[in-house]
XYZ file of C-alpha atoms in Angstrom:
518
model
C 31.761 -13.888 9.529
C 34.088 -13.954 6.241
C 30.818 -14.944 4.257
C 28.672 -12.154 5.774
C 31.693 -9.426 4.808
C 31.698 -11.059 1.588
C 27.730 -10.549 0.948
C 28.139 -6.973 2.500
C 30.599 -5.938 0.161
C 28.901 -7.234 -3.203
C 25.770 -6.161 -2.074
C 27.505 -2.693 -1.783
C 29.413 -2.883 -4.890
C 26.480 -3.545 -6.942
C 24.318 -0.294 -5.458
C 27.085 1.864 -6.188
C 27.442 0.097 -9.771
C 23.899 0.947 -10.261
C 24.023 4.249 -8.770
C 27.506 4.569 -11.163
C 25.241 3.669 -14.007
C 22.479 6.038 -13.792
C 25.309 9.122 -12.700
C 26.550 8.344 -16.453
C 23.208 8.478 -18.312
C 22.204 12.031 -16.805
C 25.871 12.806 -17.510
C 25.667 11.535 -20.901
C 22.723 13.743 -21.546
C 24.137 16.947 -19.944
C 27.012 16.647 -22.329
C 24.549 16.118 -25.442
C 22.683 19.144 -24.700
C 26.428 20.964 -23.879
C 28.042 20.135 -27.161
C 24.885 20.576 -29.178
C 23.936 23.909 -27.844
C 25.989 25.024 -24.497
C 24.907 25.307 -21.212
C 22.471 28.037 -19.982
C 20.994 28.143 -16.505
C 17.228 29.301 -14.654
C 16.382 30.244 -11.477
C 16.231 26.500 -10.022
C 20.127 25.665 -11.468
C 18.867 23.888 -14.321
C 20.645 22.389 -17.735
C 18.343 23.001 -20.890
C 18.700 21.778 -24.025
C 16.819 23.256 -27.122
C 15.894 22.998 -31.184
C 13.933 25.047 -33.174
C 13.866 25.830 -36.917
C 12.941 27.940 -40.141
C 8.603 27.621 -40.205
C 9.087 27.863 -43.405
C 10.415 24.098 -44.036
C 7.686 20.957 -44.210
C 6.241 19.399 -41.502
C 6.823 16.425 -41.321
C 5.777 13.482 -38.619
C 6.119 9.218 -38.399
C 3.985 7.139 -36.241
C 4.994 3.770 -35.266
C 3.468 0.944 -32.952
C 5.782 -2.057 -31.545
C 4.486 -4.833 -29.461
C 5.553 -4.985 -25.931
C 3.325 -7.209 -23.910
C 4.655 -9.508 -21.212
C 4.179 -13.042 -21.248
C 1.865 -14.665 -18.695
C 3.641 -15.436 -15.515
C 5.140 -12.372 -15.805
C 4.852 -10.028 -12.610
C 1.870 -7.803 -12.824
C 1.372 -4.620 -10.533
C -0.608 -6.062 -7.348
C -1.479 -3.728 -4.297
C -1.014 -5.732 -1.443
C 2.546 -6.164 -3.177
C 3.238 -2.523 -3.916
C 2.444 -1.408 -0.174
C 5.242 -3.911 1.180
C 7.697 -2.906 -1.595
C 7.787 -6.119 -3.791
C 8.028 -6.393 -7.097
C 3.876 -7.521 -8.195
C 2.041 -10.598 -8.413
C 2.353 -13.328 -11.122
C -0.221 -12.581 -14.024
C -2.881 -14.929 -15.079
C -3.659 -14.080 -18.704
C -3.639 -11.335 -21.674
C -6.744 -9.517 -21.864
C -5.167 -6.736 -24.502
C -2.039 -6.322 -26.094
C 0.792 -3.984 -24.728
C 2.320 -1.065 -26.642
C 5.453 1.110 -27.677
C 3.748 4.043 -29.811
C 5.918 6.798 -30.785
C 5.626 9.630 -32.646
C 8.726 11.512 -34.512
C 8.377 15.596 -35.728
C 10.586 16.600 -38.142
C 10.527 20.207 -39.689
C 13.695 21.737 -41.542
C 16.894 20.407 -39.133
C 14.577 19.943 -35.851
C 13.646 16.489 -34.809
C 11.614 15.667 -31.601
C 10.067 12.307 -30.673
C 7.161 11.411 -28.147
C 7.137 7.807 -27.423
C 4.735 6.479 -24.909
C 4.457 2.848 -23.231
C 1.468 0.568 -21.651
C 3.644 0.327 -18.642
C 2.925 1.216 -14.440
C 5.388 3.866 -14.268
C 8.674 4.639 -15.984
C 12.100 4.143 -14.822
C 15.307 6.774 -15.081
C 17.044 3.415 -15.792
C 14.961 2.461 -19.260
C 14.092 6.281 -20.249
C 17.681 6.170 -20.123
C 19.295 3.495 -22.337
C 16.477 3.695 -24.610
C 16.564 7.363 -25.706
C 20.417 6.817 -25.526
C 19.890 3.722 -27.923
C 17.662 5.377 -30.265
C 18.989 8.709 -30.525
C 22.504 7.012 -31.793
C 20.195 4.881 -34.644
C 18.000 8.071 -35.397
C 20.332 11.151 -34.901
C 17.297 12.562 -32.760
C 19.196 14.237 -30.122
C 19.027 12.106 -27.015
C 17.466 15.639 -24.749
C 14.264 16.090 -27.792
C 13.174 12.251 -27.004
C 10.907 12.216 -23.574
C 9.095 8.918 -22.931
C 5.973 8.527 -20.496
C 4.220 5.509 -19.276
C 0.438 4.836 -19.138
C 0.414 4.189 -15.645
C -2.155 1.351 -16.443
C -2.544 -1.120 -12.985
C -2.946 -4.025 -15.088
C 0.540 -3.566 -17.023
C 3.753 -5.295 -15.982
C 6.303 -4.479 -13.015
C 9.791 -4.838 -14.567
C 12.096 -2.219 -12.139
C 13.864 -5.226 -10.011
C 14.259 -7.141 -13.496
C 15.487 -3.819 -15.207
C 18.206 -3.258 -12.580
C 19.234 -6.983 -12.698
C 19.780 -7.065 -16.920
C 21.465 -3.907 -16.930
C 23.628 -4.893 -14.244
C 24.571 -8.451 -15.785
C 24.710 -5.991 -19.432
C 27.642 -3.463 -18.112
C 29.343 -6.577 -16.848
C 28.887 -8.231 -20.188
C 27.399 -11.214 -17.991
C 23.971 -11.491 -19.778
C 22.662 -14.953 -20.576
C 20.744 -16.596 -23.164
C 17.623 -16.225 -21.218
C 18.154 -12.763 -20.472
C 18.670 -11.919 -24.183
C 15.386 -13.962 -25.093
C 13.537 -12.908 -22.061
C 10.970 -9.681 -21.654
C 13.165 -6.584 -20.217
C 15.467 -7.239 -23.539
C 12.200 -7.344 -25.282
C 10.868 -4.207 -23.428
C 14.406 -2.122 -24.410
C 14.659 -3.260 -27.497
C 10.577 -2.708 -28.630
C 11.281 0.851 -27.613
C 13.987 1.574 -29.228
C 12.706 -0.126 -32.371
C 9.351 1.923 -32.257
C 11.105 5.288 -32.066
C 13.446 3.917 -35.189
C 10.352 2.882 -37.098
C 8.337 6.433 -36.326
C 12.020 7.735 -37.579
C 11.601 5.723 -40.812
C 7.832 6.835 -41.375
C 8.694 10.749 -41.489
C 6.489 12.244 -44.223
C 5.100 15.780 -44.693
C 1.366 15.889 -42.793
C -0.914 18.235 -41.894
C -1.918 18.348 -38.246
C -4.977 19.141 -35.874
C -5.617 19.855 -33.239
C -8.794 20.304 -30.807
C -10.256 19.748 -27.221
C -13.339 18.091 -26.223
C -14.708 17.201 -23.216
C -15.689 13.890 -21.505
C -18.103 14.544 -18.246
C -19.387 11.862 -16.131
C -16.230 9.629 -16.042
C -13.444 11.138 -13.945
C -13.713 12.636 -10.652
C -11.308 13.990 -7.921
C -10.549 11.423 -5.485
C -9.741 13.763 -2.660
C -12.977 14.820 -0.697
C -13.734 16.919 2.415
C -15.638 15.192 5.316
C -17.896 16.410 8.150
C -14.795 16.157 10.527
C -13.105 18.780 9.058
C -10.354 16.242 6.881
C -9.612 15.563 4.021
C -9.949 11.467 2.918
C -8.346 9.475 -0.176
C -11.091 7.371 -1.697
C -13.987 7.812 1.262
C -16.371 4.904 -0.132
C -19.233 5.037 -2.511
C -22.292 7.307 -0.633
C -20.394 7.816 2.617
C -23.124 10.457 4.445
C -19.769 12.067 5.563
C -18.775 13.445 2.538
C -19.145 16.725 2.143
C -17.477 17.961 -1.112
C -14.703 17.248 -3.586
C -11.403 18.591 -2.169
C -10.858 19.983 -5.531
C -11.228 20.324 -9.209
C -11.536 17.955 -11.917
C -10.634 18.636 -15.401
C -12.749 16.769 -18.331
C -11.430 18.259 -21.273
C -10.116 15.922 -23.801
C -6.812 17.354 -25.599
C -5.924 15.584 -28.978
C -4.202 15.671 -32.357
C -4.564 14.338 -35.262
C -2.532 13.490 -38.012
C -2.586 13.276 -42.396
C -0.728 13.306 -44.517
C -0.119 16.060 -46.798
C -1.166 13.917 -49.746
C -4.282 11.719 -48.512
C -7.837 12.797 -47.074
C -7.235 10.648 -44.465
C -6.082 10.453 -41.094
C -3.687 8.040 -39.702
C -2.919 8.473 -35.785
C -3.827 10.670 -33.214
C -2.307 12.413 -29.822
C -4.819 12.386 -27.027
C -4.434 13.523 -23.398
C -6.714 13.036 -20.569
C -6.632 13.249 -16.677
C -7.593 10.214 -15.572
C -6.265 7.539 -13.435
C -5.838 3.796 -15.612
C -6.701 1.820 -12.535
C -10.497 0.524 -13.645
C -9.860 -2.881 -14.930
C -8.549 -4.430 -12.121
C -7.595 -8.611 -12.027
C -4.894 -10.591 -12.491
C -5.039 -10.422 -16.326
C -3.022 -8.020 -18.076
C -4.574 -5.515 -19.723
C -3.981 -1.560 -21.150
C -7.296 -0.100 -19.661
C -9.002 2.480 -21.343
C -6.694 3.675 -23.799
C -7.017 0.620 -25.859
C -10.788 0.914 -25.906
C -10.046 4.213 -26.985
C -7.692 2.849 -29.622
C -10.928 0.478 -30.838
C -13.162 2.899 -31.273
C -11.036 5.262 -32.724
C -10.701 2.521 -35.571
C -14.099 2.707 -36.207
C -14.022 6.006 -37.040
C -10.992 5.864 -39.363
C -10.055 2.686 -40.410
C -8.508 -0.325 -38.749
C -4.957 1.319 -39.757
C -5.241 3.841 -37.473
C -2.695 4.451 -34.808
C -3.926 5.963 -31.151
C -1.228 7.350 -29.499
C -2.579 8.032 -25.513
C -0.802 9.839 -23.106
C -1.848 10.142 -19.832
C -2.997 14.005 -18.230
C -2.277 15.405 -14.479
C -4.264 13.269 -12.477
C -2.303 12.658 -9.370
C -5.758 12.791 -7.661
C -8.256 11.754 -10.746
C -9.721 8.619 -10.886
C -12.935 6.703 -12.132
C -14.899 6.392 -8.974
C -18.302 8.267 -8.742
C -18.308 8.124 -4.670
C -21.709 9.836 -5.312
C -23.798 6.728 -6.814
C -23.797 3.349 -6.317
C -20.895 0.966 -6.695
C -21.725 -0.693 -10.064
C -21.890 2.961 -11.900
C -18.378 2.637 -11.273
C -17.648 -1.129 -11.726
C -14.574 -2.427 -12.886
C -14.096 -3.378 -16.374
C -17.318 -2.188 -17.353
C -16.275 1.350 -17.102
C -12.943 1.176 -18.730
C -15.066 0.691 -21.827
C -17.319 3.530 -21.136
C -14.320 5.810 -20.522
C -12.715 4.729 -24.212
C -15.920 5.183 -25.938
C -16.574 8.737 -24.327
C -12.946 10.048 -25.305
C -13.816 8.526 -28.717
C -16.857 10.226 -29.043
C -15.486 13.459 -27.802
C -12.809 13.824 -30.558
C -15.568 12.864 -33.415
C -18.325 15.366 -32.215
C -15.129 18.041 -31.666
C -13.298 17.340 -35.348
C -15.559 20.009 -37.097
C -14.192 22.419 -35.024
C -10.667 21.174 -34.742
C -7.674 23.870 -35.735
C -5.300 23.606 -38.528
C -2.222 25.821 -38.000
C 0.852 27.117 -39.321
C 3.470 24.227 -38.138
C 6.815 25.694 -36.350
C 8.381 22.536 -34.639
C 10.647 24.050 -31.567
C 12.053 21.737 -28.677
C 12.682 22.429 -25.878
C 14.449 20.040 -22.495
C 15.798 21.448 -19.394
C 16.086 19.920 -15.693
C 14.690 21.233 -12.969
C 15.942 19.903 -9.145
C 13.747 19.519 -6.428
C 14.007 18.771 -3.112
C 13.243 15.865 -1.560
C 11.762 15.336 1.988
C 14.071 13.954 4.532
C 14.040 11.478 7.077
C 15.742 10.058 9.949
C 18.117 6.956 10.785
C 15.086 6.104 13.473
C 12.274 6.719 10.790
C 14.634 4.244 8.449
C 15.213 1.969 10.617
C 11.069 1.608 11.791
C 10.574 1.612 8.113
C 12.894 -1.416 8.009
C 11.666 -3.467 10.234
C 7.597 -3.902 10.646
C 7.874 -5.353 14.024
C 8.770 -1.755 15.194
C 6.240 0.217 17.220
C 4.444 2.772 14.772
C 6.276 6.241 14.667
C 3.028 7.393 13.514
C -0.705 7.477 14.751
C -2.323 6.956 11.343
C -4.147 4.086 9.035
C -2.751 0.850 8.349
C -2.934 1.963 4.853
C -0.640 5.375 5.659
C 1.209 3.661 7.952
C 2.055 1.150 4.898
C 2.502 3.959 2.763
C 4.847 6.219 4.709
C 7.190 2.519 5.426
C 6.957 2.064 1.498
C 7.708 6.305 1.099
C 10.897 6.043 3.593
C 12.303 2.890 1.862
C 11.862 4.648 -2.079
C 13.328 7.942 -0.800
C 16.803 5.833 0.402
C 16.449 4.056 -2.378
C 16.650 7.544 -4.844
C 19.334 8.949 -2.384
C 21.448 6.166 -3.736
C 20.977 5.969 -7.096
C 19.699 8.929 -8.485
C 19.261 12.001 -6.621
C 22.011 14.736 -5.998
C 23.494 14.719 -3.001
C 23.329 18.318 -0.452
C 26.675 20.141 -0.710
C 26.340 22.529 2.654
C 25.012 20.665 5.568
C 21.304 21.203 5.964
C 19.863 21.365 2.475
C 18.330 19.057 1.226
C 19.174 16.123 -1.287
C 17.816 16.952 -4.900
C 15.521 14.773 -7.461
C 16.428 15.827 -11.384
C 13.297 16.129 -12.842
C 13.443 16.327 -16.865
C 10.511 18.793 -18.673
C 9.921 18.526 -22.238
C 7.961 21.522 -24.380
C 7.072 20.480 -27.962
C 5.819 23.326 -29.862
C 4.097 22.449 -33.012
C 1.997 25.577 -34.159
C 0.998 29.035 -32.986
C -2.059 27.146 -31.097
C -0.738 23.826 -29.685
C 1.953 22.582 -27.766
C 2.677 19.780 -25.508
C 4.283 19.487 -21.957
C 6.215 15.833 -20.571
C 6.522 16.386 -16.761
C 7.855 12.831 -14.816
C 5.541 12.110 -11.859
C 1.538 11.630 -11.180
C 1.282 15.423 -10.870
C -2.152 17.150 -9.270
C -4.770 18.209 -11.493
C -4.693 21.643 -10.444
C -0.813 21.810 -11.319
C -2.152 20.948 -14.268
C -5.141 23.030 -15.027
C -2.598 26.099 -13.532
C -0.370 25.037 -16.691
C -3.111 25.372 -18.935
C -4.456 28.274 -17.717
C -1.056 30.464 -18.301
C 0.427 28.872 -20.957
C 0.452 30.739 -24.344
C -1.006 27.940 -26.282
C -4.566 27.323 -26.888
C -4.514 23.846 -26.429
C -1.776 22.528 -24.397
C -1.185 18.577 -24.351
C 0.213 17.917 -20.479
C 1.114 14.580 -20.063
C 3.189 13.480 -16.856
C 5.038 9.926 -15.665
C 7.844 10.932 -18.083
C 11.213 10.255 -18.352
C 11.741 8.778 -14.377
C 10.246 8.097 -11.553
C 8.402 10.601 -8.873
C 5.299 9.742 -7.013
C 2.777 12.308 -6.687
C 3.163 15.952 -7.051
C 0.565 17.362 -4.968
C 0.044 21.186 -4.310
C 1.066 22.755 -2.224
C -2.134 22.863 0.121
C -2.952 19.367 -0.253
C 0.000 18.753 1.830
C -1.221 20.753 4.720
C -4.492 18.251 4.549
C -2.699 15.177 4.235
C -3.845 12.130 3.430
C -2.586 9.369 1.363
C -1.044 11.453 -2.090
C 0.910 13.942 0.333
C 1.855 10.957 2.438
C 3.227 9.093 -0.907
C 4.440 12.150 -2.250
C 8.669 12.119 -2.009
C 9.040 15.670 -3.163
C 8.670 18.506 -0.328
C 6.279 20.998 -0.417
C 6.458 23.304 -3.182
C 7.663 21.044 -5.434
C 4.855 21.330 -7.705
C 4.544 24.867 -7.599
C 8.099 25.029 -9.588
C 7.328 22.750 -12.322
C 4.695 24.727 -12.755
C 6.968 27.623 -12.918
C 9.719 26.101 -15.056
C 6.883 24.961 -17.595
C 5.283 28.042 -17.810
C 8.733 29.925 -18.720
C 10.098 27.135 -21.377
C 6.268 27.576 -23.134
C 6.704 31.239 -23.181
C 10.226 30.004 -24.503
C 8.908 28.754 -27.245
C 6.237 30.903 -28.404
C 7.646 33.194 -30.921
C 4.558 35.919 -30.170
């Protein structure tokens, strides 16, 4: 009995260590954005932290590129894995290298950076430390750095491992192995790409454009003759009737030059499409490094493609309306770099050069979570339990793996309900980057709905607005709000209540207007 208390009790003390840990970073960045600027609030009881400067000063921007890949054996995204709530399968091989790539603004005393990672998703934990780590080597201020993921299926799943190091780190307990081994490789290859983009600041001149790329995303959400609404219904099933909703194929990039040259040397680009078309055991960064190639072989083999990835929540590869091998693994994830490739040459004639005026702006937004009960936790505990729900295995697996996650962010990062009722809160970080009178870019965390996304674009003040999501933490689909009232297996994932969506949208759409001096 002794033993069991004993297990209890460090079991407990290291949640509430961890929980502890990640209190301290938000605090830490509250208090950045309080001493830099002071604290303002917005209808949702947010913090906001903000930079802008004289347009009359040079723009400047650095691009930089650090290796992060994984070495083989190390746990790789696998479904079977993610619907029971492990940590991945073991990887087989390296199919393409894995990236930091950040980009640094600079104009007169502003200074924003956009790094983005060939990683699944990305954690509170590493956002955390790393803009915390680099902000201290740069001066960047910690709330101007926002840092997205990929969300490639083929990358590596480190959040197990991540808790673990930075555990055995606050204790001062880390081991030679742990210093040598991939999550201190991981921390430290982000932090050393946003130092090296630092370094690279020079004055450039800066595009911007948006193509389009048809034929190789679709909405994965389709009515059927019964009246529903079905995740992924199968290639030709006679029961489809229609998409459930929109898709959006425009191709949103930048490019960069600088000031002295005729060339240019690294590009933004933002589209809405799920990186889940490679598929395997191997590792690999799906499209985007296709992309990457081809982009080379437009400007030279120096070039640096920065991808980050657009609202697709419910955007994917599959064309449900042919045959399987249209769609066929591998196969398309070139076709899909080569189109967005393609799209930014045949769109570069027409591509807009601006005024630059750098302005950042950060502010957090909370949203509520949806509850559950002690039963629901305990069914979700236990799979021998009768089914609380008549649904699909696959929901069924889902809702278990939903239940778990949403404990899981009660105890280490959400805020808790002060009057009895309400419900507990997720902070959720948004990033605006204005650049010129034309073009600014939006970080939002989650896998966000397309049409939150197009809704963005539609009202925001900028011509060409670069949305990219999974940044900065951790939160599941965003659906709309009527996709919840269909259901299926987004809204079923989703951890956010209804609504949700609809006030990111919201908070966006007032920090762009924020930001635009017209």
């Amino acid at each position: 009995m002794a033993t069991e208390i004993k297990k209890l009790l460090g079991g407990l003390q290291t949640r509430i260590e961890a929980r502890q840990r990640v209190l301290n970073l938000i605090l830490t960045s509250v208090i950045t954005m309080i001493l830099t600027i002071g604290l303002t609030s917005c209808n949702e009881s947010s913090s906001q932290g903000s930079s802008s400067n004289d347009a009359g000063d040079p723009f400047e921007a650095g691009v930089a590129v650090v290796d992060i890949t994984p070495p083989v054996g190390f746990t790789k995204y696998g479904y079977a894995n993610y619907q029971s709530g492990q940590e991945g399968i073991t990887s087989t091989g390296i199919k393409s290298p894995f990236y930091a790539k950040a980009i640094v603004f600079k104009q007169g005393d502003t200074k924003g950076a956009i790094l983005v990672c060939d990683l699944i998703r990305m954690m509170r934990d590493l956002s955390s430390v790393v803009r915390e780590r680099a902000s201290e080597k740069t001066g960047i201020p910690f709330q101007n750095i926002t840092i997205s993921a990929t969300h490639t299926h083929t990358g590596p799943t480190y959040r197990f491992k991540l808790q673990d190091y930075l555990n055995r780190e606050a204790e001062g307990k880390l081991t030679d192995d742990d210093k040598s081994g991939y999550i201190a490789k991981l921390i430290n290859g982000m932090v050393e790409a946003l130092v090296a983009a630092d370094n690279q600041l020079q004055e450039v001149e800066l595009l911007s454009g948006i193509g389009t790329a048809e034929g190789v995303s679709f909405n994965r959400r389709y009515l059927m003759t019964d009246g529903r609404v079905r995740f992924g219904p199968g290639y030709l099933n006679p029961r489809i009737v229609r998409p459930a909703g929109p898709n959006d194929p425009n191709v949103h990039f930048l490019l960069l030059k600088p000031a002295d040259s005729e060339n240019f040397t690294a590009s933004l680009t933002v589209f809405a499409n799920h990186l889940d078309t490679y598929g395997g055991t191997d590792f690999h960064a799906d499209y985007p490094y296709f992309l990457d190639q081809n982009l080379k072989n437009v400007f030279g083999e120096q070039f640096i493609s920065v991808f980050g990835t657009g609202t697709c929540g419910n955007i994917n590869h599959v064309d449900v309306t042919r045959p399987a091998e249209f769609s066929q693994r591998k196969m398309i994830t070139e076709k899909i770099g080569k189109t967005l490739a393609e799209a930014i040459k045949e769109t570069l004639p027409a591509a807009h050069q601006g005024k630059p005026g750098l302005k950042v702006l950060s502010r957090t937004v909370y949203l509520p979570l949806q509850d559950f009960t002690k039963e629901e936790l305990e069914w979700a505990n236990n799979e021998k339990l009768k089914p609380l729900y008549t649904e699909r295995v696959f929901l069924e697996g889902s809702r278990r793996l939903k239940i778990l996650s949403l404990d899981t962010i009660r105890q280490r990062e959400a805020v808790q309900p002060s009057v009895s009722g309400e419900p507990w809160l997720f902070p959720a970080e948004i990033h605006t980057f204005r650049l010129d009178e034309r073009t600014a870019i939006v970080t939002i965390p989650g896998e966000i709905f397309v049409e939150l996304g197009l809704k963005i674009k539609e009202h925001s003040p900028f011509e060409n607005t670069l949305i990219i999501e999974l940044a900065n933490s951790n939160m599941y689909y965003v659906p709309d709000y009527n996709a919840y009232t269909q259901g299926d297996y987004e809204p079923t994932q989703s951890r956010l209540a209804p609504g949700s969506g609809e006030k990111i949208v919201e908070e966006a759409l007032n920090m762009l207007n924020q930001i635009n001096p017209d």
